PDB file of C-alpha atoms in Angstrom:
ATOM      1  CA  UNK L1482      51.421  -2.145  75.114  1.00  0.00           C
ATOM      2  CA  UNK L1483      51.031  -2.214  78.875  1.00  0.00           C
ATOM      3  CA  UNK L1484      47.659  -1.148  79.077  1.00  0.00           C
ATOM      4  CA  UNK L1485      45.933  -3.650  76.432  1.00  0.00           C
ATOM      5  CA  UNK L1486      46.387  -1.711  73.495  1.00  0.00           C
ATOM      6  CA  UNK L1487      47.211  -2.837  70.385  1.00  0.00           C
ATOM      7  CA  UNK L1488      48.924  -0.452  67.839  1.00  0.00           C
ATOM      8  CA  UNK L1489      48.661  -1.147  63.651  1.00  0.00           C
ATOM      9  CA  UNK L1490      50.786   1.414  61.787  1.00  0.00           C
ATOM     10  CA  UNK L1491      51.694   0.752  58.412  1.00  0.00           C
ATOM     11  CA  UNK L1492      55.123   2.738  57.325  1.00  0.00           C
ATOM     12  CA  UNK L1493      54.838   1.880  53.600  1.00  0.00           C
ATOM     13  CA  UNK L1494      51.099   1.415  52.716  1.00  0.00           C
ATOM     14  CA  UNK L1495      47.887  -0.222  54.072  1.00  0.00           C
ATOM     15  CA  UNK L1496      46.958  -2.937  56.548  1.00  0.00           C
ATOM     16  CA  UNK L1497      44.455  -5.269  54.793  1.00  0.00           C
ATOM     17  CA  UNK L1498      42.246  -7.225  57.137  1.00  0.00           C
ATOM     18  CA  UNK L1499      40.059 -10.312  56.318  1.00  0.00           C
ATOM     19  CA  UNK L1500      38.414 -12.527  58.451  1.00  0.00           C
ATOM     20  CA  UNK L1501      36.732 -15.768  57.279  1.00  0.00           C
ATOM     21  CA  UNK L1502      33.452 -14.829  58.651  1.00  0.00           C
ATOM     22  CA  UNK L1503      32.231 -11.622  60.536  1.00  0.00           C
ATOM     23  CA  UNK L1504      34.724  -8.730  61.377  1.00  0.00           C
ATOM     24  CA  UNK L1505      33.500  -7.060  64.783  1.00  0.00           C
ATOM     25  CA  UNK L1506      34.916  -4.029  65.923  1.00  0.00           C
ATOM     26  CA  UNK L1507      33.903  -3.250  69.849  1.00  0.00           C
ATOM     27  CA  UNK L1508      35.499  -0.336  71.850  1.00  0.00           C
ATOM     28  CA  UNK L1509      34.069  -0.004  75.716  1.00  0.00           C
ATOM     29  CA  UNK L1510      34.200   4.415  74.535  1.00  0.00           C
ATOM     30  CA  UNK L1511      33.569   3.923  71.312  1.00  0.00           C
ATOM     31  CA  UNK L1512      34.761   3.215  67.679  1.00  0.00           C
ATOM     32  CA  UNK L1513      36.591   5.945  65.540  1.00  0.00           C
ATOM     33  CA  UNK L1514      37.211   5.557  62.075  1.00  0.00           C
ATOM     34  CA  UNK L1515      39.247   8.372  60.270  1.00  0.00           C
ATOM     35  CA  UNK L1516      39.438  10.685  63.859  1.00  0.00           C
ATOM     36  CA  UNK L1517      43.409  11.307  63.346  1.00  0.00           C
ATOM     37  CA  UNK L1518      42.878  13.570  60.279  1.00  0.00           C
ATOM     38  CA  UNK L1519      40.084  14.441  57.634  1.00  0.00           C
ATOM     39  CA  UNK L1520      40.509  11.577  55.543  1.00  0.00           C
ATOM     40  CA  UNK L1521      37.789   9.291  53.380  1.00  0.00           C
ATOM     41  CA  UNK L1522      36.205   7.058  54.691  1.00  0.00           C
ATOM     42  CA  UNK L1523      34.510   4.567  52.103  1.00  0.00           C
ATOM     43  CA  UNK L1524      32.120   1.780  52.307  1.00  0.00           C
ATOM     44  CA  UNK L1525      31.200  -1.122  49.551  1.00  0.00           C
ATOM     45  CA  UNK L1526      28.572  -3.305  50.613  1.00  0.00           C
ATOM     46  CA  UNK L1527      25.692  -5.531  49.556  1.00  0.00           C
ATOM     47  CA  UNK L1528      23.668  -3.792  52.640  1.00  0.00           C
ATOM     48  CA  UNK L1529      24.680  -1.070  55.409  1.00  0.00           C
ATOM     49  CA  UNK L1530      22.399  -0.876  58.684  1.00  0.00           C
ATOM     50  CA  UNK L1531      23.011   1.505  60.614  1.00  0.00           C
ATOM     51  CA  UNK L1532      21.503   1.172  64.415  1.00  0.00           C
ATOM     52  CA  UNK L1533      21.915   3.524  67.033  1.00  0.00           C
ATOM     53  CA  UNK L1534      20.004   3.233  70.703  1.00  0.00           C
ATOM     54  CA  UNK L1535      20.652   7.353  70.521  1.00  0.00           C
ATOM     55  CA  UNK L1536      20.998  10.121  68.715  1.00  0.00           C
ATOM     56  CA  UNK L1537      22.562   9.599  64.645  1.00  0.00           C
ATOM     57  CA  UNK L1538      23.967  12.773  63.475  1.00  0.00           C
ATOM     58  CA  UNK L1539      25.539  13.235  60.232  1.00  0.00           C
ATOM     59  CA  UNK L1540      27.443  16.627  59.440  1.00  0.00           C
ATOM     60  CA  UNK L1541      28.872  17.309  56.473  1.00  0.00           C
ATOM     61  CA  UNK L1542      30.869  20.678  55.315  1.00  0.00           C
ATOM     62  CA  UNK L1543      29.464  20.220  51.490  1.00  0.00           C
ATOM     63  CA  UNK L1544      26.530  18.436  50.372  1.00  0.00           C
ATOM     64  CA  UNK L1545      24.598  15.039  51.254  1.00  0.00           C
ATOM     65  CA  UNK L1546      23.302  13.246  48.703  1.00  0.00           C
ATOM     66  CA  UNK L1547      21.197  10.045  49.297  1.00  0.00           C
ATOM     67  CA  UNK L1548      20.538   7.948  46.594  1.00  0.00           C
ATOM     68  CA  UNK L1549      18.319   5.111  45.446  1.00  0.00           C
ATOM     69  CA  UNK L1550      17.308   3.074  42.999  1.00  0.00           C
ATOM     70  CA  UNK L1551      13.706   1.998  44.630  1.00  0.00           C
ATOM     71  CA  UNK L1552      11.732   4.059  47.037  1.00  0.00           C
ATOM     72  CA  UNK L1553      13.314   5.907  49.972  1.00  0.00           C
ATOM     73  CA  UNK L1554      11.878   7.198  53.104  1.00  0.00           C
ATOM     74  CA  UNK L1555      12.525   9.506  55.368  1.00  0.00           C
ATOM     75  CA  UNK L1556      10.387   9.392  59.125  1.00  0.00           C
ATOM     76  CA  UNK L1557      10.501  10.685  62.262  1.00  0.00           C
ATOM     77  CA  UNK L1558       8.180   8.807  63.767  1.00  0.00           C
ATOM     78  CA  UNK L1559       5.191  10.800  63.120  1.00  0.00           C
ATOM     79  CA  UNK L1560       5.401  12.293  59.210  1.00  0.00           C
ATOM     80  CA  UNK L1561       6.627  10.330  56.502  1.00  0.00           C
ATOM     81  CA  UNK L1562       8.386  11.288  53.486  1.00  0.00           C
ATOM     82  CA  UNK L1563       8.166   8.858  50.937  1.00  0.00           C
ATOM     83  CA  UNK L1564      10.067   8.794  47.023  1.00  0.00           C
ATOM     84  CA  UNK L1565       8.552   5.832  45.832  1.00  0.00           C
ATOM     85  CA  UNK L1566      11.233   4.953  43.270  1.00  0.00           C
ATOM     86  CA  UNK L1567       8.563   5.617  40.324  1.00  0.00           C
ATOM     87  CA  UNK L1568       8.780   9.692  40.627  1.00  0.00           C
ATOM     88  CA  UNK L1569       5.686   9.643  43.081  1.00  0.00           C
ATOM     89  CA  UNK L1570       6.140  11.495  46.531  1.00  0.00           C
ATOM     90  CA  UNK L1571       3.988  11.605  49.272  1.00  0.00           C
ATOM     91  CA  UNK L1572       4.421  12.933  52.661  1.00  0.00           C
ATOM     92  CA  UNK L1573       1.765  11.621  55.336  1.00  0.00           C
ATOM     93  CA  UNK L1574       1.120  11.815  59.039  1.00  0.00           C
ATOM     94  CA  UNK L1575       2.308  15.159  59.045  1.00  0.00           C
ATOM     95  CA  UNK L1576       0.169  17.445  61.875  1.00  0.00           C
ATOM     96  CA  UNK L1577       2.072  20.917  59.885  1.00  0.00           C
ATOM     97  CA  UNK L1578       3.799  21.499  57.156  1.00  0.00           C
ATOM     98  CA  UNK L1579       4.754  25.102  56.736  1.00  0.00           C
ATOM     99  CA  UNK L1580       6.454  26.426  53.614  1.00  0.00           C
ATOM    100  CA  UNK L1581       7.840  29.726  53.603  1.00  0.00           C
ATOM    101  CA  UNK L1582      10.182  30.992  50.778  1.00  0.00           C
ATOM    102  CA  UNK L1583      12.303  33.818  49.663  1.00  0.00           C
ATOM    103  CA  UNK L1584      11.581  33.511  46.663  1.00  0.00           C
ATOM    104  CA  UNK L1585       8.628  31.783  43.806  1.00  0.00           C
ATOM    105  CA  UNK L1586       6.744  28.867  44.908  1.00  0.00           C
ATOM    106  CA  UNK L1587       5.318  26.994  41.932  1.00  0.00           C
ATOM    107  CA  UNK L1588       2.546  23.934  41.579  1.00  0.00           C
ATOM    108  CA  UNK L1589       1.979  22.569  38.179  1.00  0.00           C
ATOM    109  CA  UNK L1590       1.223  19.175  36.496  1.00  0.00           C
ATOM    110  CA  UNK L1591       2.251  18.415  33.000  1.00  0.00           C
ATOM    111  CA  UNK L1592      -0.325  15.286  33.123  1.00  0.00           C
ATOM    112  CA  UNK L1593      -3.144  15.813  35.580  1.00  0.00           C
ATOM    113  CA  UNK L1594      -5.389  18.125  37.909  1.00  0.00           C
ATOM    114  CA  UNK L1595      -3.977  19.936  40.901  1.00  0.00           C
ATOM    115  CA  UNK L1596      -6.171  19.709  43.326  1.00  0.00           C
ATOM    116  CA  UNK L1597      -6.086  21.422  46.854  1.00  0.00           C
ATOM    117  CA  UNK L1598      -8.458  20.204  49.285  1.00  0.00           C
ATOM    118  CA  UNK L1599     -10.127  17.396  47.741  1.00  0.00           C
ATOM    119  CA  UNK L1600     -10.521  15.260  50.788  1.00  0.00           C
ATOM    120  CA  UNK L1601     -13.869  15.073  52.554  1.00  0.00           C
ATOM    121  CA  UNK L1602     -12.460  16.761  55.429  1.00  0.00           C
ATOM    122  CA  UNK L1603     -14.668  19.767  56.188  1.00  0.00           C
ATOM    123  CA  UNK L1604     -11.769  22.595  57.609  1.00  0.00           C
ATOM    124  CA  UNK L1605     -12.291  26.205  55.801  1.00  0.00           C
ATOM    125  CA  UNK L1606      -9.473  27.353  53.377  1.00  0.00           C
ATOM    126  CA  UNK L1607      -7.547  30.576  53.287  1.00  0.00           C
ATOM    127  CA  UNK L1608      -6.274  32.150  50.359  1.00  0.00           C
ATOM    128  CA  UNK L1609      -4.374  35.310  50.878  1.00  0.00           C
ATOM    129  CA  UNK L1610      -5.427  36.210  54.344  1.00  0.00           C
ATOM    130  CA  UNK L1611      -2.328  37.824  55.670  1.00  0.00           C
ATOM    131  CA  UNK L1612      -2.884  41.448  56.712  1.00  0.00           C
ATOM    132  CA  UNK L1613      -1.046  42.296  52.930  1.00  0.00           C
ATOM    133  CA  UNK L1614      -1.745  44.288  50.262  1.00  0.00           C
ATOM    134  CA  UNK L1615      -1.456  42.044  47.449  1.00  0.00           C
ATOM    135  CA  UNK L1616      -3.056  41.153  44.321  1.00  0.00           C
ATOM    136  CA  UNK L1617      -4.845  37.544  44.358  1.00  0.00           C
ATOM    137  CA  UNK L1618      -4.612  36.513  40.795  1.00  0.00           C
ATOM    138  CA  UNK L1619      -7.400  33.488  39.751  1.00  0.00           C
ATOM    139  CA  UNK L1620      -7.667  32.418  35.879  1.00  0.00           C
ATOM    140  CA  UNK L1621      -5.707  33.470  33.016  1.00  0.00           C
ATOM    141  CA  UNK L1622      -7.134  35.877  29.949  1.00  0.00           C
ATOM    142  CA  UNK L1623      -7.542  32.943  27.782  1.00  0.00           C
ATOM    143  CA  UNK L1624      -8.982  30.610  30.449  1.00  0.00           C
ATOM    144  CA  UNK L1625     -12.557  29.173  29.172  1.00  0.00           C
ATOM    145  CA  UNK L1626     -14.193  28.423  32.089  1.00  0.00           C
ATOM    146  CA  UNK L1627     -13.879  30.066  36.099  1.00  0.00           C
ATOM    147  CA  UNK L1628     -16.316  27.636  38.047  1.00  0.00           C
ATOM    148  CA  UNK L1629     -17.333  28.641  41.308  1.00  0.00           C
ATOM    149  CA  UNK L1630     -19.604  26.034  43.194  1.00  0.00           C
ATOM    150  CA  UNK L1631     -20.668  26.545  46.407  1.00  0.00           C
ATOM    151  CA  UNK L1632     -23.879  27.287  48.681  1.00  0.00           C
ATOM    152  CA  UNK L1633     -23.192  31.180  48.694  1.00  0.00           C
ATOM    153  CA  UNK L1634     -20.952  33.545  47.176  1.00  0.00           C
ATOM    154  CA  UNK L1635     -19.809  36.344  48.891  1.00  0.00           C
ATOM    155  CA  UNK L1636     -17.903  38.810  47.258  1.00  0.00           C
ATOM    156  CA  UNK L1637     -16.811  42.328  49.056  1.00  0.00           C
ATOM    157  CA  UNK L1638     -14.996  44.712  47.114  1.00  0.00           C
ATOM    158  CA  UNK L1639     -13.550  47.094  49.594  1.00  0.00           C
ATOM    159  CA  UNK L1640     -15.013  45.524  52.350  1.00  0.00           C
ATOM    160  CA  UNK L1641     -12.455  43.999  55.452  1.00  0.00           C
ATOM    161  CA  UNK L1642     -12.901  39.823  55.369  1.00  0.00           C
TER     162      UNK L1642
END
């Protein structure tokens, strides 16, 4: 056209395009792919990187899925969530992690201890503190052992912690 442009419409099916090496697409407002209509969009590639000097956002009016077959990690520059590719997760550098459901929250192992702070980090626990009634179950009926361990015991029945 008379400003520059060039136009590709296909009439009768789809415009192939090779190039011998690299295949650069540059646009001075940027690139659209798939912006006329909700189409798919699909990529097959030995590697994708994605790099952005601003903000990435993907939206998506169903689900995301990301998928992969060694470890994946998620960071945003402080916390780190990590699937190691082995079924291990660990999430570090974190300075709060806050979960708050509607519903059960459930901790169990099928093949070793739970433990909740084990580190040598002296910072006092809380375990159902909220101004709540609410029953604070510990042990089952058929538990063997209940070990308490500590310097003092305290134990107010009645009494306002």
């Amino acid at each position: 056209s008379d400003e520059g442009e060039i136009d590709l419409t296909s009439r009768q099916g789809a415009i192939d395009v090779n190039a011998g090496a690299a295949l650069s697409l540059d646009g001075a407002s940027g690139i659209n792919i798939g912006a006329s209509a909700n189409v798919a969009v699909g990529f097959n590639a030995s590697t994708l990187d994605i790099n952005a000097t601003g903000a990435t956002t993907i939206d998506s009016g169903s689900t995301i899925a990301l998928t992969s077959t060694d470890a994946l990690t998620l960071t945003d520059g402080a916390a780190t969530l990590t699937l190691g590719g082995t079924g291990a997760t660990s999430l570090s550098g974190a300075t709060t992690i806050d979960i708050d459901a509607i519903g059960d929250i459930q901790m169990n192992s099928s093949a070793g201890t739970i433990n909740i702070g084990n580190d040598d980090v002296a910072q006092n626990m809380n375990l159902g503190t909220g101004d709540a009634a609410r029953t604070i179950t510990v042990g089952h009926a058929s538990s063997t052992k209940t070990h308490i361990k500590s310097i003092a015991v305290d134990v107010d029945a009645g009494a306002q912690y």
